[in-house]
């Protein structure tokens, strides 16, 4: 089946559908055997049937031809009925717990190779939920049980994180078509719509979730950057922001920092830096509010925890680790975002507030002499060269560099004003 899905084109679509349908016959045979058994033997065989159905759902979902996916809705529905028979719940499928329980039953010494046969079972678990959302007959079959399971997961922060992290199996893989990924993003947005107030998250040991959440965010990034349709990219970006907002504020900058460090795209780096800027603004406003409520009491020289994160990120862009100044115009998006972030920090630092000062004198000199001033002639030279080029590409370069130049000059002004006031 895996080979057929990988090589299947439109002409062989009917053969693939026939193969998927034939696999149901094996499922029916296993189900009949389950009915004839009792106790542990029945439990083990039901676990096999459930994992077999999930493996089938995952393989069907890899079909790149829309006509095959459309024709296989009834096949997936029958596999869902096997899952119900095997007592796989929608809550367990959303979180992956049903798969874990089934594999544990088969992971005895004599059955260790058997469990390895179902390598796509986790994919199949979350995909069975995606199919329930995208296929009307499955949604009707699931009925109220599915809605209750969805609400249960939304209202439990641990289960919600487990369910959201399950979606990385689909979103990070190149094997699933965009239509499946689009519905997966819809499901992610639905899951993230539940309650996730800071007080709920604050007592959870987030470090145990962090690696999985990072992998999930990287998977969502892939959709943001590679999806063929603008609407899907927009939905994926909304999902990215939503999941990041669910991370406890004390860990949010760490996650964003890690994502930026692992970004290979200047455009994506710019997007992530803009999210950092939004977080800085949000945390600054919160600090102002807390300062007012505490009658301006704050430890002398105390800096907000985001300050070092934000300045480190700006330095990373303005002084790349590989050496030299930023590469313009290729990296103009991330340079503009870094400059906008720096400008915001400078403005926050200039306000009359209870915040500790973010810039020591040596830091200001460094920002001025090492980050900003070296960039000024580079921007001017590249700008001048592209203004002479009357081509469409040259005009695009000029348009992309204009805002960089404006924000750069404003940052220089703000820094020089601060230096004069010292």
Short mmCIF file of C-alpha atoms in Angstrom, two decimals:
data_model
loop_
_atom_site.label_atom_id
_atom_site.label_comp_id
_atom_site.label_asym_id
_atom_site.label_seq_id
_atom_site.Cartn_x
_atom_site.Cartn_y
_atom_site.Cartn_z
CA UNK A 1 0.00 0.00 0.00
CA UNK A 2 2.82 2.40 0.84
CA UNK A 3 4.46 1.80 -2.55
CA UNK A 4 1.15 2.21 -4.36
CA UNK A 5 0.41 5.54 -2.69
CA UNK A 6 3.93 6.84 -3.38
CA UNK A 7 3.82 5.99 -7.08
CA UNK A 8 0.14 6.45 -7.79
CA UNK A 9 -0.92 8.91 -10.47
CA UNK A 10 -4.38 9.86 -11.70
CA UNK A 11 -4.55 6.96 -14.17
CA UNK A 12 -3.89 4.39 -11.44
CA UNK A 13 -6.34 5.99 -9.02
CA UNK A 14 -8.97 3.27 -9.34
CA UNK A 15 -6.36 0.58 -8.63
CA UNK A 16 -5.32 2.39 -5.45
CA UNK A 17 -8.93 2.70 -4.31
CA UNK A 18 -9.43 -1.02 -4.96
CA UNK A 19 -6.34 -1.79 -2.87
CA UNK A 20 -7.54 0.37 0.02
CA UNK A 21 -10.94 -1.31 -0.15
CA UNK A 22 -9.34 -4.75 -0.18
CA UNK A 23 -7.45 -3.88 2.99
CA UNK A 24 -10.83 -3.48 4.67
CA UNK A 25 -11.40 -7.18 4.09
CA UNK A 26 -8.42 -7.95 6.30
CA UNK A 27 -9.83 -5.62 8.93
CA UNK A 28 -13.20 -7.39 8.78
CA UNK A 29 -11.48 -10.75 9.25
CA UNK A 30 -9.55 -9.50 12.29
CA UNK A 31 -12.76 -8.07 13.74
CA UNK A 32 -14.52 -11.44 13.42
CA UNK A 33 -11.60 -13.12 15.17
CA UNK A 34 -11.84 -10.53 17.97
CA UNK A 35 -15.50 -11.38 18.50
CA UNK A 36 -14.59 -15.03 18.99
CA UNK A 37 -11.94 -14.33 21.63
CA UNK A 38 -12.06 -13.33 25.30
CA UNK A 39 -9.95 -11.60 27.92
CA UNK A 40 -6.32 -10.76 27.10
CA UNK A 41 -6.28 -12.43 23.70
CA UNK A 42 -9.22 -10.28 22.64
CA UNK A 43 -7.58 -7.11 24.04
CA UNK A 44 -4.35 -7.79 22.16
CA UNK A 45 -6.10 -8.56 18.89
CA UNK A 46 -8.27 -5.44 19.24
CA UNK A 47 -5.08 -3.43 19.76
CA UNK A 48 -3.73 -4.91 16.51
CA UNK A 49 -6.94 -4.09 14.64
CA UNK A 50 -6.94 -0.51 15.94
CA UNK A 51 -3.32 0.06 14.95
CA UNK A 52 -3.93 -1.61 11.59
CA UNK A 53 -6.81 0.79 10.91
CA UNK A 54 -4.73 3.81 11.89
CA UNK A 55 -1.91 2.63 9.62
CA UNK A 56 -4.41 2.37 6.77
CA UNK A 57 -5.85 5.84 7.44
CA UNK A 58 -2.33 7.32 7.37
CA UNK A 59 -1.49 5.60 4.07
CA UNK A 60 -4.77 6.65 2.45
CA UNK A 61 -4.13 10.23 3.58
CA UNK A 62 -0.83 10.27 1.66
CA UNK A 63 -2.65 10.14 -1.67
CA UNK A 64 -1.73 13.27 -3.61
CA UNK A 65 -4.63 12.86 -6.05
CA UNK A 66 -7.79 14.64 -4.85
CA UNK A 67 -10.06 12.19 -6.65
CA UNK A 68 -8.54 9.33 -4.63
CA UNK A 69 -8.99 11.19 -1.34
CA UNK A 70 -12.59 12.04 -2.23
CA UNK A 71 -13.36 8.44 -3.13
CA UNK A 72 -11.76 7.04 0.04
CA UNK A 73 -13.95 8.85 2.55
CA UNK A 74 -16.17 5.79 2.90
CA UNK A 75 -13.09 3.57 3.40
CA UNK A 76 -11.80 5.80 6.20
CA UNK A 77 -15.28 5.77 7.76
CA UNK A 78 -15.21 1.97 7.92
CA UNK A 79 -11.79 2.06 9.55
CA UNK A 80 -13.25 4.52 12.09
CA UNK A 81 -15.90 1.94 12.91
CA UNK A 82 -13.12 -0.56 13.60
CA UNK A 83 -11.58 2.00 15.97
CA UNK A 84 -14.88 2.37 17.82
CA UNK A 85 -15.14 -1.43 18.08
CA UNK A 86 -11.61 -1.50 19.54
CA UNK A 87 -12.56 1.19 22.10
CA UNK A 88 -10.24 3.84 20.69
CA UNK A 89 -11.80 7.09 21.89
CA UNK A 90 -11.71 10.45 20.10
CA UNK A 91 -9.97 11.94 23.12
CA UNK A 92 -7.37 9.18 22.94
CA UNK A 93 -6.92 9.72 19.20
CA UNK A 94 -6.51 13.48 19.64
CA UNK A 95 -3.84 13.10 22.32
CA UNK A 96 -2.26 9.89 20.99
CA UNK A 97 -2.97 8.07 24.26
CA UNK A 98 -5.03 5.36 22.53
CA UNK A 99 -2.04 4.55 20.32
CA UNK A 100 0.35 4.49 23.28
CA UNK A 101 -1.90 2.09 25.21
CA UNK A 102 -2.29 -0.22 22.19
CA UNK A 103 1.45 -0.30 21.45
CA UNK A 104 2.23 -0.97 25.13
CA UNK A 105 0.00 -4.04 24.95
CA UNK A 106 2.01 -5.36 22.00
CA UNK A 107 5.45 -4.34 23.22
CA UNK A 108 6.08 -7.51 25.16
CA UNK A 109 9.23 -9.40 24.32
CA UNK A 110 7.51 -11.81 21.94
CA UNK A 111 5.60 -9.04 20.11
CA UNK A 112 8.23 -6.30 19.81
CA UNK A 113 8.53 -6.70 16.02
CA UNK A 114 4.75 -6.60 15.64
CA UNK A 115 4.50 -3.12 17.16
CA UNK A 116 7.11 -1.90 14.67
CA UNK A 117 4.73 -2.75 11.82
CA UNK A 118 2.53 0.22 12.74
CA UNK A 119 5.02 3.06 12.31
CA UNK A 120 2.33 5.47 11.04
CA UNK A 121 -0.15 4.79 13.83
CA UNK A 122 0.41 8.18 15.50
CA UNK A 123 -0.07 9.89 12.14
CA UNK A 124 -3.23 7.87 11.64
CA UNK A 125 -4.59 8.81 15.07
CA UNK A 126 -4.60 12.55 14.44
CA UNK A 127 -5.54 12.01 10.78
CA UNK A 128 -8.64 10.08 11.82
CA UNK A 129 -9.69 13.26 13.65
CA UNK A 130 -8.79 15.43 10.64
CA UNK A 131 -10.96 13.19 8.43
CA UNK A 132 -13.80 13.54 10.94
CA UNK A 133 -13.58 17.31 10.47
CA UNK A 134 -13.31 17.24 6.67
CA UNK A 135 -15.69 14.43 5.71
CA UNK A 136 -19.40 14.99 6.44
CA UNK A 137 -20.30 11.31 6.80
CA UNK A 138 -17.58 10.80 9.39
CA UNK A 139 -18.62 13.93 11.25
CA UNK A 140 -22.18 12.63 11.33
CA UNK A 141 -20.98 9.21 12.50
CA UNK A 142 -18.87 10.74 15.29
CA UNK A 143 -21.74 12.97 16.42
CA UNK A 144 -21.83 14.30 19.95
CA UNK A 145 -19.03 12.01 21.13
CA UNK A 146 -16.55 13.89 18.97
CA UNK A 147 -17.77 17.32 20.13
CA UNK A 148 -17.50 16.25 23.77
CA UNK A 149 -13.98 14.90 23.22
CA UNK A 150 -12.95 18.12 21.52
CA UNK A 151 -14.28 20.17 24.44
CA UNK A 152 -12.58 17.86 26.94
CA UNK A 153 -9.23 18.40 25.25
CA UNK A 154 -9.76 22.16 24.87
CA UNK A 155 -10.55 22.53 28.58
CA UNK A 156 -7.54 20.52 29.81
CA UNK A 157 -4.24 22.32 29.19
CA UNK A 158 -2.15 19.12 29.31
CA UNK A 159 -4.37 17.28 26.84
CA UNK A 160 -4.54 20.37 24.65
CA UNK A 161 -0.74 20.50 24.36
CA UNK A 162 -0.67 16.77 23.60
CA UNK A 163 -3.26 17.20 20.84
CA UNK A 164 -1.55 20.23 19.31
CA UNK A 165 1.78 18.41 19.33
CA UNK A 166 0.17 15.43 17.58
CA UNK A 167 -0.38 17.63 14.52
CA UNK A 168 3.36 17.90 13.92
CA UNK A 169 3.28 14.37 12.46
CA UNK A 170 1.17 15.68 9.57
CA UNK A 171 2.43 19.24 9.20
CA UNK A 172 6.14 18.35 9.21
CA UNK A 173 5.85 15.57 6.64
CA UNK A 174 6.21 16.09 2.88
CA UNK A 175 4.15 12.94 2.33
CA UNK A 176 0.72 14.46 3.03
CA UNK A 177 -1.08 16.65 0.47
CA UNK A 178 -1.90 20.30 1.13
CA UNK A 179 -5.63 19.62 1.44
CA UNK A 180 -4.91 17.37 4.45
CA UNK A 181 -2.54 19.94 5.94
CA UNK A 182 -5.10 22.70 5.44
CA UNK A 183 -7.71 20.79 7.45
CA UNK A 184 -5.02 20.00 10.04
CA UNK A 185 -4.39 23.73 10.49
CA UNK A 186 -8.16 24.25 10.89
CA UNK A 187 -8.17 21.60 13.63
CA UNK A 188 -5.19 23.24 15.32
CA UNK A 189 -6.97 26.61 15.36
CA UNK A 190 -10.05 24.94 16.85
CA UNK A 191 -7.98 23.29 19.59
CA UNK A 192 -6.19 26.54 20.40
CA UNK A 193 -9.46 28.44 20.78
CA UNK A 194 -10.10 27.00 24.23
CA UNK A 195 -9.11 28.62 27.52
CA UNK A 196 -5.38 29.04 28.09
CA UNK A 197 -5.07 31.78 30.67
CA UNK A 198 -1.65 32.31 32.21
CA UNK A 199 -2.76 31.12 35.65
CA UNK A 200 -3.64 27.71 34.24
CA UNK A 201 -0.28 27.27 32.55
CA UNK A 202 1.92 28.76 35.25
CA UNK A 203 2.06 25.69 37.49
CA UNK A 204 2.90 23.24 34.72
CA UNK A 205 6.49 22.10 34.26
CA UNK A 206 6.71 23.52 30.76
CA UNK A 207 10.22 22.16 30.18
CA UNK A 208 8.76 18.71 29.54
CA UNK A 209 6.61 20.11 26.72
CA UNK A 210 9.12 22.54 25.22
CA UNK A 211 10.95 20.19 22.77
CA UNK A 212 7.65 18.89 21.38
CA UNK A 213 6.18 22.39 21.09
CA UNK A 214 9.32 23.60 19.33
CA UNK A 215 8.98 20.74 16.80
CA UNK A 216 5.30 21.59 16.30
CA UNK A 217 6.07 25.28 15.73
CA UNK A 218 8.76 24.35 13.19
CA UNK A 219 6.17 22.20 11.40
CA UNK A 220 3.71 25.12 11.32
CA UNK A 221 6.50 27.34 9.98
CA UNK A 222 6.90 24.95 7.05
CA UNK A 223 3.28 25.55 6.11
CA UNK A 224 3.61 29.33 6.55
CA UNK A 225 6.53 29.40 4.12
CA UNK A 226 5.62 26.67 1.62
CA UNK A 227 1.82 26.45 1.32
CA UNK A 228 0.74 27.13 -2.29
CA UNK A 229 -2.28 29.28 -1.39
CA UNK A 230 -2.22 32.65 0.37
CA UNK A 231 -5.26 31.81 2.52
CA UNK A 232 -3.58 28.69 3.86
CA UNK A 233 -0.38 30.59 4.62
CA UNK A 234 -2.47 33.19 6.46
CA UNK A 235 -4.24 30.49 8.51
CA UNK A 236 -0.92 28.83 9.33
CA UNK A 237 0.52 32.15 10.51
CA UNK A 238 -2.55 32.68 12.71
CA UNK A 239 -1.97 29.19 14.14
CA UNK A 240 1.71 29.97 14.74
CA UNK A 241 0.85 33.12 16.69
CA UNK A 242 -1.89 31.31 18.61
CA UNK A 243 0.35 28.46 19.75
CA UNK A 244 3.15 30.86 20.73
CA UNK A 245 0.64 32.90 22.75
CA UNK A 246 -0.27 29.74 24.68
CA UNK A 247 3.30 29.30 25.89
CA UNK A 248 3.73 30.70 29.43
CA UNK A 249 5.13 34.23 29.18
CA UNK A 250 8.22 33.25 31.18
CA UNK A 251 9.13 30.75 28.44
CA UNK A 252 7.83 32.59 25.36
CA UNK A 253 11.01 34.52 24.60
CA UNK A 254 13.07 31.33 24.91
CA UNK A 255 10.87 29.64 22.32
CA UNK A 256 11.00 32.63 19.96
CA UNK A 257 14.77 32.90 20.42
CA UNK A 258 15.19 29.22 19.53
CA UNK A 259 12.96 29.55 16.45
CA UNK A 260 14.96 32.55 15.20
CA UNK A 261 18.26 30.77 15.81
CA UNK A 262 17.03 27.84 13.73
CA UNK A 263 15.50 29.89 10.93
CA UNK A 264 17.09 29.50 7.48
CA UNK A 265 14.88 32.10 5.79
CA UNK A 266 15.36 35.88 6.12
CA UNK A 267 11.63 36.36 5.51
CA UNK A 268 10.71 33.94 8.30
CA UNK A 269 13.30 35.49 10.61
CA UNK A 270 11.68 38.87 9.97
CA UNK A 271 8.24 37.46 10.79
CA UNK A 272 9.53 35.96 14.06
CA UNK A 273 11.27 39.20 15.04
CA UNK A 274 7.98 41.02 14.51
CA UNK A 275 6.39 38.56 16.95
CA UNK A 276 9.16 39.33 19.43
CA UNK A 277 8.39 43.05 19.00
CA UNK A 278 4.71 42.37 19.77
CA UNK A 279 5.73 40.46 22.90
CA UNK A 280 8.05 43.27 24.02
CA UNK A 281 5.25 45.81 23.60
CA UNK A 282 2.78 43.58 25.47
CA UNK A 283 5.18 42.94 28.35
CA UNK A 284 6.11 46.62 28.54
CA UNK A 285 2.47 47.61 28.88
CA UNK A 286 1.97 44.94 31.52
CA UNK A 287 5.00 46.25 33.44
CA UNK A 288 3.63 49.80 33.27
CA UNK A 289 0.30 48.61 34.62
CA UNK A 290 1.97 46.66 37.44
CA UNK A 291 4.09 49.70 38.26
CA UNK A 292 1.00 51.92 38.57
CA UNK A 293 -0.80 49.35 40.73
CA UNK A 294 2.23 49.07 43.04
CA UNK A 295 2.55 52.89 43.34
CA UNK A 296 5.72 52.92 41.26
CA UNK A 297 7.64 50.58 43.55
CA UNK A 298 10.35 48.69 41.68
CA UNK A 299 13.82 47.54 42.63
CA UNK A 300 16.42 50.14 41.54
CA UNK A 301 18.01 49.21 38.22
CA UNK A 302 15.79 46.17 37.79
CA UNK A 303 15.48 45.27 34.11
CA UNK A 304 12.51 43.49 32.53
CA UNK A 305 13.34 39.86 31.79
CA UNK A 306 12.77 40.33 28.05
CA UNK A 307 15.46 43.01 27.69
CA UNK A 308 18.48 40.73 27.25
CA UNK A 309 16.55 38.42 24.90
CA UNK A 310 15.45 41.25 22.64
CA UNK A 311 18.83 42.99 22.47
CA UNK A 312 20.62 39.69 21.82
CA UNK A 313 18.32 39.05 18.86
CA UNK A 314 18.93 42.52 17.42
CA UNK A 315 22.69 42.01 17.74
CA UNK A 316 22.39 38.62 16.06
CA UNK A 317 20.95 40.32 12.96
CA UNK A 318 23.05 43.50 12.99
CA UNK A 319 26.29 41.60 13.68
CA UNK A 320 25.80 38.14 12.11
CA UNK A 321 27.70 35.31 13.87
CA UNK A 322 29.49 34.49 10.61
CA UNK A 323 31.00 38.00 10.61
CA UNK A 324 30.59 41.13 8.55
CA UNK A 325 27.58 43.44 8.28
CA UNK A 326 24.09 42.19 7.34
CA UNK A 327 23.74 41.11 3.71
CA UNK A 328 21.67 43.69 1.84
CA UNK A 329 19.34 43.68 0.01
CA UNK A 330 18.95 39.89 0.45
CA UNK A 331 18.33 40.15 4.19
CA UNK A 332 16.47 43.46 4.17
CA UNK A 333 13.31 41.94 5.71
CA UNK A 334 15.03 40.64 8.83
CA UNK A 335 17.18 43.78 9.12
CA UNK A 336 14.05 45.97 8.99
CA UNK A 337 12.36 43.83 11.66
CA UNK A 338 15.47 43.99 13.87
CA UNK A 339 15.64 47.77 13.49
CA UNK A 340 11.95 48.13 14.33
CA UNK A 341 12.52 46.01 17.43
CA UNK A 342 15.49 48.16 18.44
CA UNK A 343 13.50 51.35 17.85
CA UNK A 344 10.72 50.08 20.14
CA UNK A 345 13.21 49.22 22.88
CA UNK A 346 14.78 52.67 22.60
CA UNK A 347 11.37 54.34 22.83
CA UNK A 348 10.37 52.22 25.84
CA UNK A 349 13.66 53.09 27.53
CA UNK A 350 13.06 56.82 26.94
CA UNK A 351 9.68 56.92 28.64
CA UNK A 352 9.13 58.22 32.12
CA UNK A 353 8.29 54.96 33.88
CA UNK A 354 9.34 52.70 36.69
CA UNK A 355 11.37 50.52 34.35
CA UNK A 356 15.06 50.17 34.97
CA UNK A 357 17.22 51.66 32.23
CA UNK A 358 17.89 49.14 29.46
CA UNK A 359 21.02 50.76 28.06
CA UNK A 360 24.23 51.33 29.96
CA UNK A 361 26.62 53.86 28.45
CA UNK A 362 28.85 51.15 26.98
CA UNK A 363 25.82 49.40 25.48
CA UNK A 364 24.72 52.63 23.80
CA UNK A 365 28.19 53.12 22.31
CA UNK A 366 28.17 49.55 21.05
CA UNK A 367 24.73 49.93 19.45
CA UNK A 368 25.80 53.19 17.82
CA UNK A 369 29.30 52.30 16.63
CA UNK A 370 28.97 48.57 15.92
CA UNK A 371 25.35 48.06 14.86
CA UNK A 372 23.99 51.25 13.31
CA UNK A 373 26.77 53.44 11.92
CA UNK A 374 28.45 50.63 9.89
CA UNK A 375 25.08 49.86 8.30
CA UNK A 376 24.43 53.44 7.13
CA UNK A 377 26.93 53.55 4.21
CA UNK A 378 26.00 50.02 3.13
CA UNK A 379 22.32 50.97 2.85
CA UNK A 380 23.22 54.18 1.00
CA UNK A 381 25.49 52.38 -1.50
CA UNK A 382 23.04 49.58 -2.25
CA UNK A 383 20.23 52.12 -2.53
CA UNK A 384 22.22 54.25 -4.96
CA UNK A 385 23.18 51.29 -7.12
CA UNK A 386 19.60 50.10 -7.43
CA UNK A 387 18.28 53.59 -8.18
CA UNK A 388 20.54 53.62 -11.24
CA UNK A 389 19.08 50.27 -12.32
CA UNK A 390 15.81 51.11 -14.04
CA UNK A 391 14.65 47.48 -14.13
CA UNK A 392 11.67 46.09 -12.22
CA UNK A 393 14.01 44.19 -9.89
CA UNK A 394 15.96 47.38 -9.19
CA UNK A 395 12.76 49.23 -8.33
CA UNK A 396 11.74 46.41 -5.99
CA UNK A 397 15.11 46.61 -4.23
CA UNK A 398 14.72 50.37 -3.77
CA UNK A 399 11.23 49.87 -2.32
CA UNK A 400 12.50 47.21 0.11
CA UNK A 401 15.41 49.37 1.27
CA UNK A 402 13.49 52.63 1.75
CA UNK A 403 11.89 51.57 5.07
CA UNK A 404 15.23 50.10 6.22
CA UNK A 405 16.89 53.47 5.65
CA UNK A 406 14.12 55.40 7.41
CA UNK A 407 14.09 53.20 10.53
CA UNK A 408 17.90 53.05 10.61
CA UNK A 409 18.16 56.86 10.67
CA UNK A 410 15.48 57.07 13.36
CA UNK A 411 17.36 54.55 15.53
CA UNK A 412 20.57 56.56 15.09
CA UNK A 413 18.74 59.72 16.18
CA UNK A 414 17.30 58.02 19.27
CA UNK A 415 20.67 56.59 20.29
CA UNK A 416 22.49 59.90 19.77
CA UNK A 417 19.84 61.72 21.83
CA UNK A 418 20.43 59.26 24.66
CA UNK A 419 24.21 59.62 24.40
CA UNK A 420 23.93 63.41 24.64
CA UNK A 421 21.74 63.10 27.72
CA UNK A 422 24.29 61.00 29.61
#
